[in-house]
Amino acid sequence: MSLVRPEDWIPHGVADLEPRAWEALRQRERSVLVTAGAGAGKTEFLAQKATYLLQTGLCRAPKRILAISFKRDAARNLADRVAKRCPPEQARRFNSYTFDAFAKGLVDRFRAAIPDPYRPAAGYRIVMPRRQDYEDFLDAQNFRGINVKQLERAIARARLPVVNSGSELQRAVAEYWRVQYNDYDHVQLSFLMLNRLVLLLLRENPSILKALHFTYPVLFLDEFQDTTFAQFQLLRSAFDGSEAIFTAVGDDKQRIMMWADAMPDAFAQFEQQFGAQRISLISNWRSHEDLVRIQHVIASRIDPTVEEPEARADRLVDGDVAAIWEFASADEEANCLAQWIEREVKTGNAEPHEVAILVRMRADEVECQLSPACEARGLRLRNVARNVGDIAIQDLLGEDLTKMLLSLLRLGAATRSPENWNSALQDLQFLEAVDPADEAGLQHLQLRLQGFVREIRRTLRRLDPLPNSAGEAAQAALDFIGIQVLRRAFPSYQRQPDFDRVWNGLVLLLRECLERAGTWSDALDEFEGLGQIALMTIHKSKGLEFHTMIFYGLDNQTWWSLTPDRMEELNSFFVAFTRAKQRAFFTLCIDRGQPLVWIENLLAPAGVRRVRFLGE
DNA sequence: TGCCAAATGGTGGGC
DNA sequence: CCATTTGGCA
């Protein structure tokens, strides 16, 4: 593989980088903290920098790049972008993990090196404790002066070994570890516990630390503003004292996870501990200049020193691009919103799935409030957080099982679908662990898939697209994969309850979709949320973008905490506003509460007005 | 058991 | 902020 000289390297898939992005890309002497507002392309920047380092040989085999994100989506997205630009032997050296996957990987690889009594049995299980589980523990162990938040924070900060003495909180943490290790063959570890185990592992094993330092001279950190104390500690314990160069990207104006233990000063800590140079990007590729101007008013309120971004997107709509819509009643609000969206769709301004309705909280209640009015106009609202059975729709859609079964069913519903054929073939190749170089093996898979497609087409023709057919259709696809094969390939489906949770949700949602769809193809579209208006909380919308963003409920009851001195709430408002590519609207209903006068005063000079919304 | 005052939750993610 | 739950006490 021939390498590109650094001075000859050019970006891939984008026209060019802004000058500051070039500076941050070429900085190899020290760590950089790339701060940038919404839509600046922070993730894309990381993908370009990875491509640069790999293609120029500045990161040369066997050295690797370690990229760490919070969400699986983000980690996968980053890996995909690099894989698209680099040949496989280079892309393989770009390791994109979530914090938790990275921690678990270390525990699994070096389990034997974890000192007693913390070394977990090989068959340990991952648990995701919910509030109730912590409460039950505190109840059972009679820790009465401790609440769930305190316990969780204490576990996140505890250094192993935990001494079972001293404060009640410390005793609770020690007791918690003991209880989780009670049945040694079925040790139950949460991700928080895995994090603490990694710290212990690295402290006790300098050789592992050395190996890490050797393998990963380059580190990327995505969404750095949301780093928790535990995660930051893990990074420090793993890479303090190494030569590793970090590239962290983030936006502290979008820091909205402090209530979930994110550090209040992650950027300052990073600059200090890792001697990082701060570089701010100024382009906004998402929103047009009229929106960017308004965004900057909010941004300046959050951080008076922030630079005004340069809008790099075109304005494609006429009329107001931002406003606060006032309604006389909640019913009028629902009807007018549905009517407004219906008109937008009819006039071709925006597709339903390009419109998002965002809420502060309680998306389920808002769904009940808005859904009937939407349905009455033939619009569908998808509340991504809604549970089907025991799993949220958005989680269900992210599951490997769902993705595989969906492409198989798609093959049965469509006459020709090269896209789904390829993804089904890839899934099959992974499931059966067939080597990409094994021509005969691949040939065999193709034949098997061909046979299946014939069969599933027959099945779907025989089964009417009605709710009662959901189970049988899904089962047919699952049988093709084979449940044993699936479980071998995906450890997360080995436990029956874990598999059932996904399976039941899948069948339930498919059944629901078949209630309103006329064909299998429509039902699968409905399943994926095609042509539906997305409804979600601001937190879930982070990182996403929509043609038109409508925030439901800009009143002092929904936003009880949006006061001039509560910074994190203003950040939330900023995140909501900056999801919009073309237009951002906010609804206010006197039924529900009073206007937020200080917010209106802030936005008024930027031309955002409160208007009494009238339907036609 | 019933009453009233005080506390609490609400926004999330991870193999 | 406010609806709901919890806790103390009679």
Short mmCIF file of N, CA and C in Angstrom, two decimals, chain A residues 327-432:
data_model
loop_
_atom_site.label_atom_id
_atom_site.label_comp_id
_atom_site.label_asym_id
_atom_site.label_seq_id
_atom_site.Cartn_x
_atom_site.Cartn_y
_atom_site.Cartn_z
N PHE A 327 -51.08 29.55 21.28
CA PHE A 327 -52.40 28.96 21.05
C PHE A 327 -53.30 29.19 22.26
N ALA A 328 -54.61 29.19 21.98
CA ALA A 328 -55.56 29.46 23.06
C ALA A 328 -55.86 28.21 23.88
N SER A 329 -55.72 27.04 23.25
CA SER A 329 -56.00 25.81 24.00
C SER A 329 -55.13 24.69 23.44
N ALA A 330 -55.00 23.65 24.23
CA ALA A 330 -54.17 22.52 23.81
C ALA A 330 -54.75 21.83 22.58
N ASP A 331 -56.07 21.78 22.50
CA ASP A 331 -56.70 21.14 21.33
C ASP A 331 -56.45 21.96 20.07
N GLU A 332 -56.60 23.27 20.20
CA GLU A 332 -56.33 24.14 19.06
C GLU A 332 -54.87 23.97 18.62
N GLU A 333 -54.01 23.88 19.60
CA GLU A 333 -52.58 23.72 19.33
C GLU A 333 -52.32 22.45 18.51
N ALA A 334 -52.92 21.35 18.97
CA ALA A 334 -52.71 20.07 18.27
C ALA A 334 -53.25 20.13 16.85
N ASN A 335 -54.45 20.69 16.71
CA ASN A 335 -55.06 20.76 15.38
C ASN A 335 -54.28 21.65 14.43
N CYS A 336 -53.89 22.82 14.93
CA CYS A 336 -53.16 23.76 14.07
C CYS A 336 -51.81 23.19 13.65
N LEU A 337 -51.14 22.53 14.59
CA LEU A 337 -49.84 21.94 14.27
C LEU A 337 -49.99 20.89 13.17
N ALA A 338 -50.99 20.01 13.35
CA ALA A 338 -51.20 18.95 12.36
C ALA A 338 -51.55 19.58 11.01
N GLN A 339 -52.39 20.58 11.06
CA GLN A 339 -52.81 21.26 9.83
C GLN A 339 -51.61 21.92 9.14
N TRP A 340 -50.78 22.55 9.95
CA TRP A 340 -49.62 23.24 9.41
C TRP A 340 -48.66 22.25 8.74
N ILE A 341 -48.40 21.14 9.43
CA ILE A 341 -47.48 20.14 8.87
C ILE A 341 -48.08 19.53 7.61
N GLU A 342 -49.39 19.26 7.65
CA GLU A 342 -50.07 18.70 6.48
C GLU A 342 -49.86 19.61 5.27
N ARG A 343 -49.98 20.93 5.49
CA ARG A 343 -49.83 21.86 4.37
C ARG A 343 -48.38 21.87 3.86
N GLU A 344 -47.45 21.80 4.80
CA GLU A 344 -46.03 21.77 4.40
C GLU A 344 -45.74 20.55 3.51
N VAL A 345 -46.33 19.42 3.90
CA VAL A 345 -46.11 18.19 3.15
C VAL A 345 -46.75 18.32 1.77
N LYS A 346 -47.99 18.85 1.75
CA LYS A 346 -48.73 18.97 0.49
C LYS A 346 -48.04 19.91 -0.49
N THR A 347 -47.52 21.02 0.04
CA THR A 347 -46.88 21.98 -0.85
C THR A 347 -45.46 21.57 -1.19
N GLY A 348 -45.00 20.45 -0.62
CA GLY A 348 -43.67 19.95 -0.95
C GLY A 348 -42.53 20.68 -0.25
N ASN A 349 -42.85 21.45 0.77
CA ASN A 349 -41.79 22.14 1.52
C ASN A 349 -40.92 21.16 2.30
N ALA A 350 -41.57 20.15 2.89
CA ALA A 350 -40.82 19.20 3.70
C ALA A 350 -41.55 17.87 3.76
N GLU A 351 -40.79 16.80 3.81
CA GLU A 351 -41.36 15.47 4.01
C GLU A 351 -41.67 15.31 5.49
N PRO A 352 -42.65 14.45 5.82
CA PRO A 352 -42.97 14.26 7.25
C PRO A 352 -41.75 13.89 8.09
N HIS A 353 -40.88 13.02 7.57
CA HIS A 353 -39.75 12.59 8.40
C HIS A 353 -38.66 13.66 8.53
N GLU A 354 -38.83 14.77 7.79
CA GLU A 354 -37.88 15.88 7.95
C GLU A 354 -38.34 16.88 9.01
N VAL A 355 -39.54 16.63 9.54
CA VAL A 355 -40.08 17.49 10.58
C VAL A 355 -39.96 16.75 11.91
N ALA A 356 -39.45 17.42 12.93
CA ALA A 356 -39.38 16.78 14.24
C ALA A 356 -40.10 17.64 15.26
N ILE A 357 -40.81 16.97 16.15
CA ILE A 357 -41.41 17.66 17.28
C ILE A 357 -40.59 17.28 18.51
N LEU A 358 -39.99 18.29 19.13
CA LEU A 358 -39.16 18.03 20.30
C LEU A 358 -39.88 18.48 21.56
N VAL A 359 -39.62 17.76 22.65
CA VAL A 359 -40.22 18.11 23.93
C VAL A 359 -39.15 18.11 25.01
N ARG A 360 -39.46 18.79 26.11
CA ARG A 360 -38.53 18.83 27.24
C ARG A 360 -38.54 17.48 27.94
N MET A 361 -39.72 16.95 28.19
CA MET A 361 -39.86 15.66 28.86
C MET A 361 -41.28 15.12 28.65
N ARG A 362 -41.54 13.93 29.12
CA ARG A 362 -42.86 13.27 29.00
C ARG A 362 -43.35 13.20 27.56
N ALA A 363 -42.55 12.60 26.74
CA ALA A 363 -42.91 12.47 25.33
C ALA A 363 -44.19 11.64 25.16
N ASP A 364 -44.40 10.68 26.06
CA ASP A 364 -45.60 9.83 25.94
C ASP A 364 -46.88 10.64 26.03
N GLU A 365 -46.89 11.58 26.99
CA GLU A 365 -48.09 12.41 27.16
C GLU A 365 -48.32 13.29 25.95
N VAL A 366 -47.24 13.84 25.43
CA VAL A 366 -47.37 14.71 24.25
C VAL A 366 -47.85 13.90 23.05
N GLU A 367 -47.39 12.66 22.96
CA GLU A 367 -47.86 11.80 21.88
C GLU A 367 -49.38 11.64 21.93
N CYS A 368 -49.91 11.40 23.12
CA CYS A 368 -51.36 11.26 23.28
C CYS A 368 -52.07 12.54 22.88
N GLN A 369 -51.46 13.65 23.22
CA GLN A 369 -52.06 14.95 22.93
C GLN A 369 -52.09 15.25 21.43
N LEU A 370 -51.02 14.88 20.73
CA LEU A 370 -50.90 15.29 19.33
C LEU A 370 -51.35 14.24 18.32
N SER A 371 -51.25 12.99 18.72
CA SER A 371 -51.47 11.90 17.77
C SER A 371 -52.84 11.94 17.07
N PRO A 372 -53.94 12.12 17.81
CA PRO A 372 -55.26 12.09 17.15
C PRO A 372 -55.38 13.13 16.04
N ALA A 373 -54.91 14.34 16.31
CA ALA A 373 -55.01 15.40 15.30
C ALA A 373 -54.18 15.05 14.06
N CYS A 374 -53.03 14.42 14.28
CA CYS A 374 -52.19 14.01 13.14
C CYS A 374 -52.88 12.91 12.34
N GLU A 375 -53.35 11.90 13.04
CA GLU A 375 -54.01 10.77 12.37
C GLU A 375 -55.18 11.26 11.53
N ALA A 376 -55.91 12.23 12.07
CA ALA A 376 -57.09 12.74 11.37
C ALA A 376 -56.73 13.32 10.01
N ARG A 377 -55.47 13.72 9.87
CA ARG A 377 -55.02 14.29 8.59
C ARG A 377 -54.09 13.33 7.84
N GLY A 378 -54.12 12.09 8.25
CA GLY A 378 -53.31 11.10 7.55
C GLY A 378 -51.82 11.21 7.84
N LEU A 379 -51.46 11.94 8.91
CA LEU A 379 -50.05 12.04 9.29
C LEU A 379 -49.76 11.05 10.41
N ARG A 380 -48.55 10.51 10.42
CA ARG A 380 -48.17 9.61 11.50
C ARG A 380 -47.09 10.24 12.35
N LEU A 381 -47.25 10.06 13.65
CA LEU A 381 -46.30 10.60 14.60
C LEU A 381 -45.54 9.42 15.19
N ARG A 382 -44.22 9.48 15.17
CA ARG A 382 -43.48 8.38 15.81
C ARG A 382 -42.75 8.88 17.04
N ASN A 383 -43.21 8.37 18.18
CA ASN A 383 -42.55 8.64 19.44
C ASN A 383 -41.45 7.59 19.62
N VAL A 384 -40.21 7.98 19.35
CA VAL A 384 -39.12 6.98 19.32
C VAL A 384 -38.86 6.36 20.68
N ALA A 385 -39.31 7.03 21.75
CA ALA A 385 -39.07 6.50 23.09
C ALA A 385 -40.19 5.59 23.56
N ARG A 386 -41.23 5.48 22.75
CA ARG A 386 -42.37 4.66 23.17
C ARG A 386 -41.95 3.19 23.28
N ASN A 387 -42.45 2.53 24.30
CA ASN A 387 -42.12 1.12 24.48
C ASN A 387 -43.07 0.23 23.68
N VAL A 388 -42.49 -0.73 22.99
CA VAL A 388 -43.30 -1.83 22.45
C VAL A 388 -42.89 -3.04 23.27
N GLY A 389 -43.82 -3.50 24.11
CA GLY A 389 -43.46 -4.51 25.08
C GLY A 389 -42.49 -3.88 26.06
N ASP A 390 -41.30 -4.45 26.16
CA ASP A 390 -40.36 -4.01 27.17
C ASP A 390 -39.16 -3.25 26.59
N ILE A 391 -39.31 -2.78 25.34
CA ILE A 391 -38.16 -2.12 24.71
C ILE A 391 -38.64 -0.87 23.98
N ALA A 392 -37.82 0.18 24.01
CA ALA A 392 -38.18 1.42 23.31
C ALA A 392 -37.98 1.22 21.81
N ILE A 393 -38.83 1.88 21.01
CA ILE A 393 -38.76 1.70 19.57
C ILE A 393 -37.37 2.01 19.04
N GLN A 394 -36.77 3.09 19.53
CA GLN A 394 -35.46 3.44 18.98
C GLN A 394 -34.38 2.42 19.34
N ASP A 395 -34.51 1.81 20.51
CA ASP A 395 -33.56 0.76 20.87
C ASP A 395 -33.78 -0.48 20.02
N LEU A 396 -35.06 -0.79 19.83
CA LEU A 396 -35.41 -1.94 19.01
C LEU A 396 -34.82 -1.81 17.60
N LEU A 397 -34.95 -0.60 17.02
CA LEU A 397 -34.45 -0.40 15.66
C LEU A 397 -32.93 -0.47 15.58
N GLY A 398 -32.26 -0.26 16.70
CA GLY A 398 -30.81 -0.32 16.72
C GLY A 398 -30.27 -1.73 16.95
N GLU A 399 -31.15 -2.66 17.30
CA GLU A 399 -30.71 -4.03 17.60
C GLU A 399 -30.25 -4.76 16.34
N ASP A 400 -29.22 -5.58 16.48
CA ASP A 400 -28.73 -6.36 15.35
C ASP A 400 -29.79 -7.32 14.83
N LEU A 401 -30.51 -7.93 15.77
CA LEU A 401 -31.56 -8.87 15.36
C LEU A 401 -32.58 -8.17 14.46
N THR A 402 -32.99 -6.97 14.87
CA THR A 402 -33.99 -6.23 14.08
C THR A 402 -33.46 -5.92 12.69
N LYS A 403 -32.22 -5.45 12.63
CA LYS A 403 -31.66 -5.07 11.34
C LYS A 403 -31.58 -6.26 10.40
N MET A 404 -31.18 -7.41 10.95
CA MET A 404 -31.05 -8.59 10.09
C MET A 404 -32.41 -9.08 9.61
N LEU A 405 -33.35 -9.18 10.54
CA LEU A 405 -34.67 -9.68 10.14
C LEU A 405 -35.34 -8.71 9.18
N LEU A 406 -35.09 -7.43 9.38
CA LEU A 406 -35.71 -6.44 8.50
C LEU A 406 -35.22 -6.58 7.07
N SER A 407 -33.90 -6.76 6.88
CA SER A 407 -33.46 -6.91 5.48
C SER A 407 -33.95 -8.21 4.87
N LEU A 408 -34.07 -9.26 5.69
CA LEU A 408 -34.61 -10.52 5.16
C LEU A 408 -36.07 -10.35 4.75
N LEU A 409 -36.85 -9.69 5.60
CA LEU A 409 -38.27 -9.49 5.27
C LEU A 409 -38.42 -8.57 4.07
N ARG A 410 -37.53 -7.58 3.99
CA ARG A 410 -37.56 -6.67 2.84
C ARG A 410 -37.35 -7.45 1.54
N LEU A 411 -36.45 -8.42 1.59
CA LEU A 411 -36.20 -9.24 0.40
C LEU A 411 -37.45 -10.01 0.00
N GLY A 412 -38.25 -10.36 0.99
CA GLY A 412 -39.48 -11.08 0.69
C GLY A 412 -40.57 -10.17 0.17
N ALA A 413 -40.53 -8.89 0.56
CA ALA A 413 -41.62 -7.97 0.23
C ALA A 413 -41.39 -7.24 -1.10
N ALA A 414 -40.12 -7.08 -1.49
CA ALA A 414 -39.83 -6.31 -2.70
C ALA A 414 -39.46 -7.25 -3.85
N THR A 415 -39.63 -6.78 -5.07
CA THR A 415 -39.27 -7.62 -6.20
C THR A 415 -37.76 -7.69 -6.34
N ARG A 416 -37.10 -6.54 -6.20
CA ARG A 416 -35.65 -6.53 -6.30
C ARG A 416 -35.11 -5.52 -5.31
N SER A 417 -34.09 -5.89 -4.57
CA SER A 417 -33.57 -4.97 -3.57
C SER A 417 -32.09 -5.28 -3.31
N PRO A 418 -31.23 -4.79 -4.20
CA PRO A 418 -29.80 -5.10 -4.09
C PRO A 418 -29.24 -4.69 -2.73
N GLU A 419 -29.75 -3.58 -2.22
CA GLU A 419 -29.25 -3.06 -0.94
C GLU A 419 -29.47 -4.07 0.18
N ASN A 420 -30.72 -4.60 0.23
CA ASN A 420 -31.03 -5.55 1.29
C ASN A 420 -30.37 -6.90 1.03
N TRP A 421 -30.20 -7.23 -0.24
CA TRP A 421 -29.49 -8.46 -0.58
C TRP A 421 -28.06 -8.40 -0.02
N ASN A 422 -27.40 -7.30 -0.29
CA ASN A 422 -26.02 -7.16 0.18
C ASN A 422 -25.92 -7.19 1.70
N SER A 423 -26.82 -6.48 2.36
CA SER A 423 -26.70 -6.44 3.81
C SER A 423 -27.06 -7.81 4.39
N ALA A 424 -28.03 -8.51 3.79
CA ALA A 424 -28.37 -9.85 4.28
C ALA A 424 -27.19 -10.80 4.09
N LEU A 425 -26.52 -10.65 2.96
CA LEU A 425 -25.38 -11.51 2.68
C LEU A 425 -24.23 -11.25 3.67
N GLN A 426 -24.04 -9.97 3.96
CA GLN A 426 -23.00 -9.61 4.93
C GLN A 426 -23.33 -10.16 6.32
N ASP A 427 -24.61 -10.02 6.71
CA ASP A 427 -25.04 -10.55 8.01
C ASP A 427 -24.77 -12.05 8.07
N LEU A 428 -25.13 -12.72 7.01
CA LEU A 428 -24.99 -14.17 6.94
C LEU A 428 -23.51 -14.57 7.05
N GLN A 429 -22.69 -13.80 6.36
CA GLN A 429 -21.25 -14.06 6.37
C GLN A 429 -20.70 -13.93 7.78
N PHE A 430 -21.20 -12.92 8.49
CA PHE A 430 -20.77 -12.73 9.87
C PHE A 430 -21.29 -13.84 10.78
N LEU A 431 -22.58 -14.15 10.62
CA LEU A 431 -23.21 -15.17 11.48
C LEU A 431 -22.53 -16.52 11.33
N GLU A 432 -22.22 -16.88 10.11
CA GLU A 432 -21.66 -18.20 9.84
C GLU A 432 -20.13 -18.15 9.89
#
